[in-house]
Amino acid sequence: MVKGYVGNETFEKALDLFEKIDIELDNVIYTIAFNCCAKLCNDRAMKIGKKLLAEMPENYRNDNVASTSAINMLMKFGDVESAERIFRSIKVKDIITYGAMAKGYVGNEMFEKALDLFEQIHLSLTNVIYTIVFNACAKLCNDRAMKIGKKLLAKMPENYRNNNITSTSAIDMLMKFGDVESAEGVFRSIKAKGADIYGALMNGYNLNGESWKCFKIFEEMKEKNIIPDEIAWNILIG
C-alpha cells in the first residue's frame, strides 16, 4: 500500500500510512519511506526521515538499496555530513551507492567533492556516473575538471554515446570547456538524436560566439521532423 502511494506520487498519504504501522519494519519499508521523504523534502518529511534513519537497525545499513535511499534522502535535505556518515558505514559499496553520493554532491554544488569521489571508484561505470561526472566537470570548468572530463569521455564505451542524456552532458561539458570541435564530434557520433541533443549543441554554439551555426542545425532538425525544445527555440528567437 505504501509503495502504491509513492508510485502514484501521493507522498503525504504514504507518510500517513507509514506512521500507522505497528509491526517491525523491514528494509523494503525503510527504502520506500526514505524515497518518499526525499520526494517531499518538507519539514514533516525531514523529521520522519531522520527519526527513521536513527532507529534503523545496524544490519540494514549494509543493505545497499536501503542505505542508498537514505543517502539520497539526506542529500535532498542538504544534510551532506550525515549522508557521508552513512556512506562510510557501508562495508561493500556498489556503483549505485557511489552514484547517489556523487549526484548528491552535484545537487549541493560540491563539485570538487564529486570528482574526489569519482577518483575513488574502482568499479565498472554506468551511464549515470558518466552523466554526473560530466555535469560536475562542466560546472567547475577548471584544469582538473577538463583533464578528468576529457579522459573519461575518451574511455566511454561506444554504446553509451547513444544515451541522449549522457551525450547531452558530454556536449554541454565540452562546450563549457570551449572545445567546440570535440562537442561536434560527439554530436556526429550519436545515431538517434533527440531534441535535447540539438539544444545542447545550439546552446554551446551560442556560448562560444558561433550562433550562426545554430541555423544550420535548425535546418537539419526540420529535415528530420524533430521539434525544437525550449532551449533551442529561445536561442533561435534570441
PDB file of C-alpha atoms in Angstrom:
ATOM      1  CA  MET A   1       0.000   0.000   0.000  1.00  0.00           C
ATOM      2  CA  VAL A   2       2.790   2.420   0.947  1.00  0.00           C
ATOM      3  CA  LYS A   3       4.637   1.561  -2.268  1.00  0.00           C
ATOM      4  CA  GLY A   4       1.416   2.206  -4.216  1.00  0.00           C
ATOM      5  CA  TYR A   5       1.059   5.692  -2.736  1.00  0.00           C
ATOM      6  CA  VAL A   6       4.684   6.502  -3.600  1.00  0.00           C
ATOM      7  CA  GLY A   7       4.240   5.081  -7.108  1.00  0.00           C
ATOM      8  CA  ASN A   8       1.251   7.389  -7.590  1.00  0.00           C
ATOM      9  CA  GLU A   9       3.174  10.328  -6.100  1.00  0.00           C
ATOM     10  CA  THR A  10       0.787  10.713  -3.150  1.00  0.00           C
ATOM     11  CA  PHE A  11       3.697  11.030  -0.756  1.00  0.00           C
ATOM     12  CA  GLU A  12       1.835  12.624   2.165  1.00  0.00           C
ATOM     13  CA  LYS A  13      -0.620   9.697   2.170  1.00  0.00           C
ATOM     14  CA  ALA A  14       2.331   7.308   2.185  1.00  0.00           C
ATOM     15  CA  LEU A  15       3.708   9.005   5.311  1.00  0.00           C
ATOM     16  CA  ASP A  16       0.256   8.965   6.941  1.00  0.00           C
ATOM     17  CA  LEU A  17       0.084   5.213   6.385  1.00  0.00           C
ATOM     18  CA  PHE A  18       3.679   4.681   7.434  1.00  0.00           C
ATOM     19  CA  GLU A  19       3.019   6.346  10.814  1.00  0.00           C
ATOM     20  CA  LYS A  20       0.214   3.824  11.453  1.00  0.00           C
ATOM     21  CA  ILE A  21       2.481   0.784  11.026  1.00  0.00           C
ATOM     22  CA  ASP A  22       2.860  -1.040  14.369  1.00  0.00           C
ATOM     23  CA  ILE A  23       4.883  -4.029  13.185  1.00  0.00           C
ATOM     24  CA  GLU A  24       8.663  -4.282  12.931  1.00  0.00           C
ATOM     25  CA  LEU A  25       9.922  -2.604   9.766  1.00  0.00           C
ATOM     26  CA  ASP A  26      11.941  -4.389   7.115  1.00  0.00           C
ATOM     27  CA  ASN A  27      14.489  -2.972   4.672  1.00  0.00           C
ATOM     28  CA  VAL A  28      11.808  -2.596   1.976  1.00  0.00           C
ATOM     29  CA  ILE A  29       9.680  -0.312   4.164  1.00  0.00           C
ATOM     30  CA  TYR A  30      12.736   1.721   5.167  1.00  0.00           C
ATOM     31  CA  THR A  31      13.652   2.157   1.495  1.00  0.00           C
ATOM     32  CA  ILE A  32      10.134   3.228   0.490  1.00  0.00           C
ATOM     33  CA  ALA A  33       9.869   5.675   3.405  1.00  0.00           C
ATOM     34  CA  PHE A  34      13.267   7.244   2.629  1.00  0.00           C
ATOM     35  CA  ASN A  35      12.281   7.645  -1.035  1.00  0.00           C
ATOM     36  CA  CYS A  36       9.007   9.248  -0.004  1.00  0.00           C
ATOM     37  CA  CYS A  37      10.735  11.705   2.358  1.00  0.00           C
ATOM     38  CA  ALA A  38      13.264  12.578  -0.362  1.00  0.00           C
ATOM     39  CA  LYS A  39      10.446  13.428  -2.775  1.00  0.00           C
ATOM     40  CA  LEU A  40       8.548  15.586  -0.275  1.00  0.00           C
ATOM     41  CA  CYS A  41      11.581  17.270   1.267  1.00  0.00           C
ATOM     42  CA  ASN A  42       9.446  19.341   3.664  1.00  0.00           C
ATOM     43  CA  ASP A  43       9.688  19.781   7.449  1.00  0.00           C
ATOM     44  CA  ARG A  44       7.500  16.760   8.168  1.00  0.00           C
ATOM     45  CA  ALA A  45       9.449  14.550   5.769  1.00  0.00           C
ATOM     46  CA  MET A  46      12.775  15.672   7.250  1.00  0.00           C
ATOM     47  CA  LYS A  47      11.584  14.925  10.784  1.00  0.00           C
ATOM     48  CA  ILE A  48      10.208  11.472   9.899  1.00  0.00           C
ATOM     49  CA  GLY A  49      13.121  10.535   7.636  1.00  0.00           C
ATOM     50  CA  LYS A  50      15.823  11.428  10.149  1.00  0.00           C
ATOM     51  CA  LYS A  51      13.955   9.761  13.038  1.00  0.00           C
ATOM     52  CA  LEU A  52      13.502   6.615  10.970  1.00  0.00           C
ATOM     53  CA  LEU A  53      17.164   6.570   9.998  1.00  0.00           C
ATOM     54  CA  ALA A  54      18.253   6.942  13.629  1.00  0.00           C
ATOM     55  CA  GLU A  55      16.075   3.945  14.569  1.00  0.00           C
ATOM     56  CA  MET A  56      17.132   1.739  11.640  1.00  0.00           C
ATOM     57  CA  PRO A  57      18.880  -1.462  12.844  1.00  0.00           C
ATOM     58  CA  GLU A  58      22.608  -1.640  12.152  1.00  0.00           C
ATOM     59  CA  ASN A  59      22.296  -4.709   9.913  1.00  0.00           C
ATOM     60  CA  TYR A  60      20.113  -2.757   7.457  1.00  0.00           C
ATOM     61  CA  ARG A  61      22.883  -0.216   6.922  1.00  0.00           C
ATOM     62  CA  ASN A  62      24.704  -2.818   4.860  1.00  0.00           C
ATOM     63  CA  ASP A  63      21.669  -3.268   2.646  1.00  0.00           C
ATOM     64  CA  ASN A  64      22.824  -1.156  -0.287  1.00  0.00           C
ATOM     65  CA  VAL A  65      19.311  -0.394  -1.538  1.00  0.00           C
ATOM     66  CA  ALA A  66      18.092   0.946   1.827  1.00  0.00           C
ATOM     67  CA  SER A  67      21.336   2.837   2.523  1.00  0.00           C
ATOM     68  CA  THR A  68      21.413   4.356  -0.965  1.00  0.00           C
ATOM     69  CA  SER A  69      17.847   5.596  -0.448  1.00  0.00           C
ATOM     70  CA  ALA A  70      18.918   7.094   2.888  1.00  0.00           C
ATOM     71  CA  ILE A  71      21.883   8.852   1.239  1.00  0.00           C
ATOM     72  CA  ASN A  72      19.648  10.236  -1.499  1.00  0.00           C
ATOM     73  CA  MET A  73      17.158  11.485   1.102  1.00  0.00           C
ATOM     74  CA  LEU A  74      19.809  13.197   3.234  1.00  0.00           C
ATOM     75  CA  MET A  75      21.384  14.834   0.188  1.00  0.00           C
ATOM     76  CA  LYS A  76      17.957  16.174  -0.830  1.00  0.00           C
ATOM     77  CA  PHE A  77      17.647  17.589   2.700  1.00  0.00           C
ATOM     78  CA  GLY A  78      21.044  19.277   2.223  1.00  0.00           C
ATOM     79  CA  ASP A  79      22.482  17.226   5.101  1.00  0.00           C
ATOM     80  CA  VAL A  80      25.689  16.231   3.325  1.00  0.00           C
ATOM     81  CA  GLU A  81      27.569  15.390   6.527  1.00  0.00           C
ATOM     82  CA  SER A  82      25.003  12.768   7.589  1.00  0.00           C
ATOM     83  CA  ALA A  83      24.946  11.314   4.065  1.00  0.00           C
ATOM     84  CA  GLU A  84      28.737  10.974   4.200  1.00  0.00           C
ATOM     85  CA  ARG A  85      28.495   9.123   7.529  1.00  0.00           C
ATOM     86  CA  ILE A  86      26.030   6.631   6.053  1.00  0.00           C
ATOM     87  CA  PHE A  87      28.266   6.198   3.003  1.00  0.00           C
ATOM     88  CA  ARG A  88      31.325   5.495   5.164  1.00  0.00           C
ATOM     89  CA  SER A  89      29.381   2.951   7.245  1.00  0.00           C
ATOM     90  CA  ILE A  90      28.590   0.760   4.220  1.00  0.00           C
ATOM     91  CA  LYS A  91      31.137  -2.054   4.094  1.00  0.00           C
ATOM     92  CA  VAL A  92      30.686  -3.118   0.463  1.00  0.00           C
ATOM     93  CA  LYS A  93      29.709  -0.195  -1.761  1.00  0.00           C
ATOM     94  CA  ASP A  94      28.243  -0.747  -5.226  1.00  0.00           C
ATOM     95  CA  ILE A  95      28.152   1.616  -8.208  1.00  0.00           C
ATOM     96  CA  ILE A  96      24.594   2.725  -7.376  1.00  0.00           C
ATOM     97  CA  THR A  97      25.716   3.857  -3.913  1.00  0.00           C
ATOM     98  CA  TYR A  98      28.607   5.812  -5.433  1.00  0.00           C
ATOM     99  CA  GLY A  99      26.171   7.313  -7.929  1.00  0.00           C
ATOM    100  CA  ALA A 100      23.787   8.506  -5.205  1.00  0.00           C
ATOM    101  CA  MET A 101      26.670  10.099  -3.327  1.00  0.00           C
ATOM    102  CA  ALA A 102      28.137  11.796  -6.409  1.00  0.00           C
ATOM    103  CA  LYS A 103      24.710  13.029  -7.518  1.00  0.00           C
ATOM    104  CA  GLY A 104      24.144  14.415  -4.023  1.00  0.00           C
ATOM    105  CA  TYR A 105      27.406  16.346  -4.125  1.00  0.00           C
ATOM    106  CA  VAL A 106      26.483  17.848  -7.502  1.00  0.00           C
ATOM    107  CA  GLY A 107      22.978  18.664  -6.252  1.00  0.00           C
ATOM    108  CA  ASN A 108      24.541  20.508  -3.310  1.00  0.00           C
ATOM    109  CA  GLU A 109      27.050  22.265  -5.607  1.00  0.00           C
ATOM    110  CA  MET A 110      30.049  20.430  -4.118  1.00  0.00           C
ATOM    111  CA  PHE A 111      31.580  19.685  -7.492  1.00  0.00           C
ATOM    112  CA  GLU A 112      35.164  19.123  -6.304  1.00  0.00           C
ATOM    113  CA  LYS A 113      33.917  16.527  -3.814  1.00  0.00           C
ATOM    114  CA  ALA A 114      32.041  14.794  -6.631  1.00  0.00           C
ATOM    115  CA  LEU A 115      35.312  14.493  -8.573  1.00  0.00           C
ATOM    116  CA  ASP A 116      37.197  13.349  -5.453  1.00  0.00           C
ATOM    117  CA  LEU A 117      34.641  10.574  -5.035  1.00  0.00           C
ATOM    118  CA  PHE A 118      34.749   9.644  -8.720  1.00  0.00           C
ATOM    119  CA  GLU A 119      38.503   9.112  -8.495  1.00  0.00           C
ATOM    120  CA  GLN A 120      37.917   6.563  -5.701  1.00  0.00           C
ATOM    121  CA  ILE A 121      35.632   4.378  -7.841  1.00  0.00           C
ATOM    122  CA  HIS A 122      37.185   1.112  -8.983  1.00  0.00           C
ATOM    123  CA  LEU A 123      34.019  -0.422 -10.410  1.00  0.00           C
ATOM    124  CA  SER A 124      32.561  -0.548 -13.920  1.00  0.00           C
ATOM    125  CA  LEU A 125      30.920   2.814 -14.595  1.00  0.00           C
ATOM    126  CA  THR A 126      27.283   3.224 -15.605  1.00  0.00           C
ATOM    127  CA  ASN A 127      25.849   5.896 -17.887  1.00  0.00           C
ATOM    128  CA  VAL A 128      24.535   7.585 -14.720  1.00  0.00           C
ATOM    129  CA  ILE A 129      28.081   8.022 -13.375  1.00  0.00           C
ATOM    130  CA  TYR A 130      29.315   9.362 -16.716  1.00  0.00           C
ATOM    131  CA  THR A 131      26.467  11.882 -16.765  1.00  0.00           C
ATOM    132  CA  ILE A 132      27.063  13.043 -13.178  1.00  0.00           C
ATOM    133  CA  VAL A 133      30.816  13.485 -13.694  1.00  0.00           C
ATOM    134  CA  PHE A 134      30.356  15.343 -16.987  1.00  0.00           C
ATOM    135  CA  ASN A 135      27.918  17.688 -15.217  1.00  0.00           C
ATOM    136  CA  ALA A 136      30.379  18.273 -12.361  1.00  0.00           C
ATOM    137  CA  CYS A 137      33.213  18.984 -14.805  1.00  0.00           C
ATOM    138  CA  ALA A 138      31.017  21.405 -16.765  1.00  0.00           C
ATOM    139  CA  LYS A 139      30.216  23.321 -13.587  1.00  0.00           C
ATOM    140  CA  LEU A 140      33.835  23.533 -12.410  1.00  0.00           C
ATOM    141  CA  CYS A 141      35.411  24.177 -15.797  1.00  0.00           C
ATOM    142  CA  ASN A 142      38.943  24.303 -14.326  1.00  0.00           C
ATOM    143  CA  ASP A 143      42.129  22.467 -15.351  1.00  0.00           C
ATOM    144  CA  ARG A 144      41.373  19.441 -13.185  1.00  0.00           C
ATOM    145  CA  ALA A 145      37.807  19.188 -14.490  1.00  0.00           C
ATOM    146  CA  MET A 146      38.961  19.471 -18.096  1.00  0.00           C
ATOM    147  CA  LYS A 147      41.538  16.728 -17.611  1.00  0.00           C
ATOM    148  CA  ILE A 148      39.118  14.350 -15.870  1.00  0.00           C
ATOM    149  CA  GLY A 149      36.197  15.090 -18.189  1.00  0.00           C
ATOM    150  CA  LYS A 150      38.125  14.578 -21.428  1.00  0.00           C
ATOM    151  CA  LYS A 151      39.874  11.449 -20.154  1.00  0.00           C
ATOM    152  CA  LEU A 152      36.555   9.967 -19.062  1.00  0.00           C
ATOM    153  CA  LEU A 153      34.918  10.789 -22.388  1.00  0.00           C
ATOM    154  CA  ALA A 154      37.755   9.116 -24.296  1.00  0.00           C
ATOM    155  CA  LYS A 155      37.208   5.915 -22.280  1.00  0.00           C
ATOM    156  CA  MET A 156      33.400   5.940 -22.503  1.00  0.00           C
ATOM    157  CA  PRO A 157      32.023   2.789 -24.184  1.00  0.00           C
ATOM    158  CA  GLU A 158      30.521   3.319 -27.630  1.00  0.00           C
ATOM    159  CA  ASN A 159      27.049   2.161 -26.555  1.00  0.00           C
ATOM    160  CA  TYR A 160      26.809   4.994 -24.008  1.00  0.00           C
ATOM    161  CA  ARG A 161      27.195   7.572 -26.787  1.00  0.00           C
ATOM    162  CA  ASN A 162      23.689   6.700 -27.907  1.00  0.00           C
ATOM    163  CA  ASN A 163      22.276   7.540 -24.493  1.00  0.00           C
ATOM    164  CA  ASN A 164      20.934  11.041 -25.142  1.00  0.00           C
ATOM    165  CA  ILE A 165      21.169  12.167 -21.504  1.00  0.00           C
ATOM    166  CA  THR A 166      24.830  11.147 -21.185  1.00  0.00           C
ATOM    167  CA  SER A 167      25.785  12.558 -24.589  1.00  0.00           C
ATOM    168  CA  THR A 168      23.954  15.820 -23.880  1.00  0.00           C
ATOM    169  CA  SER A 169      26.013  16.165 -20.684  1.00  0.00           C
ATOM    170  CA  ALA A 170      29.223  15.443 -22.625  1.00  0.00           C
ATOM    171  CA  ILE A 171      28.390  18.053 -25.289  1.00  0.00           C
ATOM    172  CA  ASP A 172      27.499  20.627 -22.629  1.00  0.00           C
ATOM    173  CA  MET A 173      30.771  19.923 -20.810  1.00  0.00           C
ATOM    174  CA  LEU A 174      32.911  20.262 -23.938  1.00  0.00           C
ATOM    175  CA  MET A 175      31.159  23.465 -24.964  1.00  0.00           C
ATOM    176  CA  LYS A 176      31.788  24.901 -21.475  1.00  0.00           C
ATOM    177  CA  PHE A 177      35.468  23.997 -21.995  1.00  0.00           C
ATOM    178  CA  GLY A 178      35.387  25.925 -25.290  1.00  0.00           C
ATOM    179  CA  ASP A 179      36.148  22.718 -27.217  1.00  0.00           C
ATOM    180  CA  VAL A 180      33.550  23.149 -29.953  1.00  0.00           C
ATOM    181  CA  GLU A 181      35.229  20.716 -32.343  1.00  0.00           C
ATOM    182  CA  SER A 182      35.123  17.812 -29.861  1.00  0.00           C
ATOM    183  CA  ALA A 183      31.498  18.616 -28.986  1.00  0.00           C
ATOM    184  CA  GLU A 184      30.637  18.440 -32.688  1.00  0.00           C
ATOM    185  CA  GLY A 185      32.451  15.098 -32.860  1.00  0.00           C
ATOM    186  CA  VAL A 186      30.291  13.679 -30.053  1.00  0.00           C
ATOM    187  CA  PHE A 187      27.182  15.081 -31.748  1.00  0.00           C
ATOM    188  CA  ARG A 188      28.022  13.413 -35.063  1.00  0.00           C
ATOM    189  CA  SER A 189      28.688  10.056 -33.364  1.00  0.00           C
ATOM    190  CA  ILE A 190      25.144   9.827 -31.960  1.00  0.00           C
ATOM    191  CA  LYS A 191      22.918   7.667 -34.143  1.00  0.00           C
ATOM    192  CA  ALA A 192      19.479   8.646 -32.810  1.00  0.00           C
ATOM    193  CA  LYS A 193      19.475  12.316 -31.821  1.00  0.00           C
ATOM    194  CA  GLY A 194      16.703  13.828 -29.715  1.00  0.00           C
ATOM    195  CA  ALA A 195      15.737  17.491 -29.395  1.00  0.00           C
ATOM    196  CA  ASP A 196      17.813  17.773 -26.201  1.00  0.00           C
ATOM    197  CA  ILE A 197      20.999  16.858 -28.104  1.00  0.00           C
ATOM    198  CA  TYR A 198      20.336  19.539 -30.718  1.00  0.00           C
ATOM    199  CA  GLY A 199      19.512  22.026 -27.955  1.00  0.00           C
ATOM    200  CA  ALA A 200      22.808  21.315 -26.155  1.00  0.00           C
ATOM    201  CA  LEU A 201      24.786  21.839 -29.366  1.00  0.00           C
ATOM    202  CA  MET A 202      22.970  25.077 -30.199  1.00  0.00           C
ATOM    203  CA  ASN A 203      23.405  26.374 -26.657  1.00  0.00           C
ATOM    204  CA  GLY A 204      27.116  25.591 -26.939  1.00  0.00           C
ATOM    205  CA  TYR A 205      27.424  27.463 -30.224  1.00  0.00           C
ATOM    206  CA  ASN A 206      25.716  30.453 -28.625  1.00  0.00           C
ATOM    207  CA  LEU A 207      28.048  30.252 -25.617  1.00  0.00           C
ATOM    208  CA  ASN A 208      31.142  30.167 -27.835  1.00  0.00           C
ATOM    209  CA  GLY A 209      30.112  33.016 -30.136  1.00  0.00           C
ATOM    210  CA  GLU A 210      29.211  30.766 -33.073  1.00  0.00           C
ATOM    211  CA  SER A 211      25.475  31.459 -33.100  1.00  0.00           C
ATOM    212  CA  TRP A 212      25.344  31.414 -36.896  1.00  0.00           C
ATOM    213  CA  LYS A 213      25.828  27.629 -36.798  1.00  0.00           C
ATOM    214  CA  CYS A 214      22.519  27.265 -34.945  1.00  0.00           C
ATOM    215  CA  PHE A 215      20.507  27.949 -38.090  1.00  0.00           C
ATOM    216  CA  LYS A 216      22.217  25.129 -39.971  1.00  0.00           C
ATOM    217  CA  ILE A 217      21.404  22.774 -37.095  1.00  0.00           C
ATOM    218  CA  PHE A 218      17.814  24.023 -37.074  1.00  0.00           C
ATOM    219  CA  GLU A 219      17.503  23.177 -40.775  1.00  0.00           C
ATOM    220  CA  GLU A 220      18.720  19.663 -40.016  1.00  0.00           C
ATOM    221  CA  MET A 221      16.074  19.354 -37.292  1.00  0.00           C
ATOM    222  CA  LYS A 222      13.358  20.384 -39.745  1.00  0.00           C
ATOM    223  CA  GLU A 223      14.565  17.828 -42.289  1.00  0.00           C
ATOM    224  CA  LYS A 224      14.350  15.087 -39.650  1.00  0.00           C
ATOM    225  CA  ASN A 225      10.994  16.322 -38.264  1.00  0.00           C
ATOM    226  CA  ILE A 226      12.482  16.962 -34.822  1.00  0.00           C
ATOM    227  CA  ILE A 227      10.582  19.564 -32.825  1.00  0.00           C
ATOM    228  CA  PRO A 228      12.968  22.000 -31.065  1.00  0.00           C
ATOM    229  CA  ASP A 229      12.851  22.075 -27.273  1.00  0.00           C
ATOM    230  CA  GLU A 230      12.518  25.281 -25.250  1.00  0.00           C
ATOM    231  CA  ILE A 231      16.301  25.836 -25.158  1.00  0.00           C
ATOM    232  CA  ALA A 232      16.587  25.624 -28.943  1.00  0.00           C
ATOM    233  CA  TRP A 233      13.635  27.973 -29.528  1.00  0.00           C
ATOM    234  CA  ASN A 234      14.995  30.566 -27.100  1.00  0.00           C
ATOM    235  CA  ILE A 235      18.363  30.523 -28.886  1.00  0.00           C
ATOM    236  CA  LEU A 236      16.764  30.862 -32.317  1.00  0.00           C
ATOM    237  CA  ILE A 237      14.483  33.751 -31.386  1.00  0.00           C
ATOM    238  CA  GLY A 238      17.150  35.402 -29.212  1.00  0.00           C
TER     239      GLY A 238
END
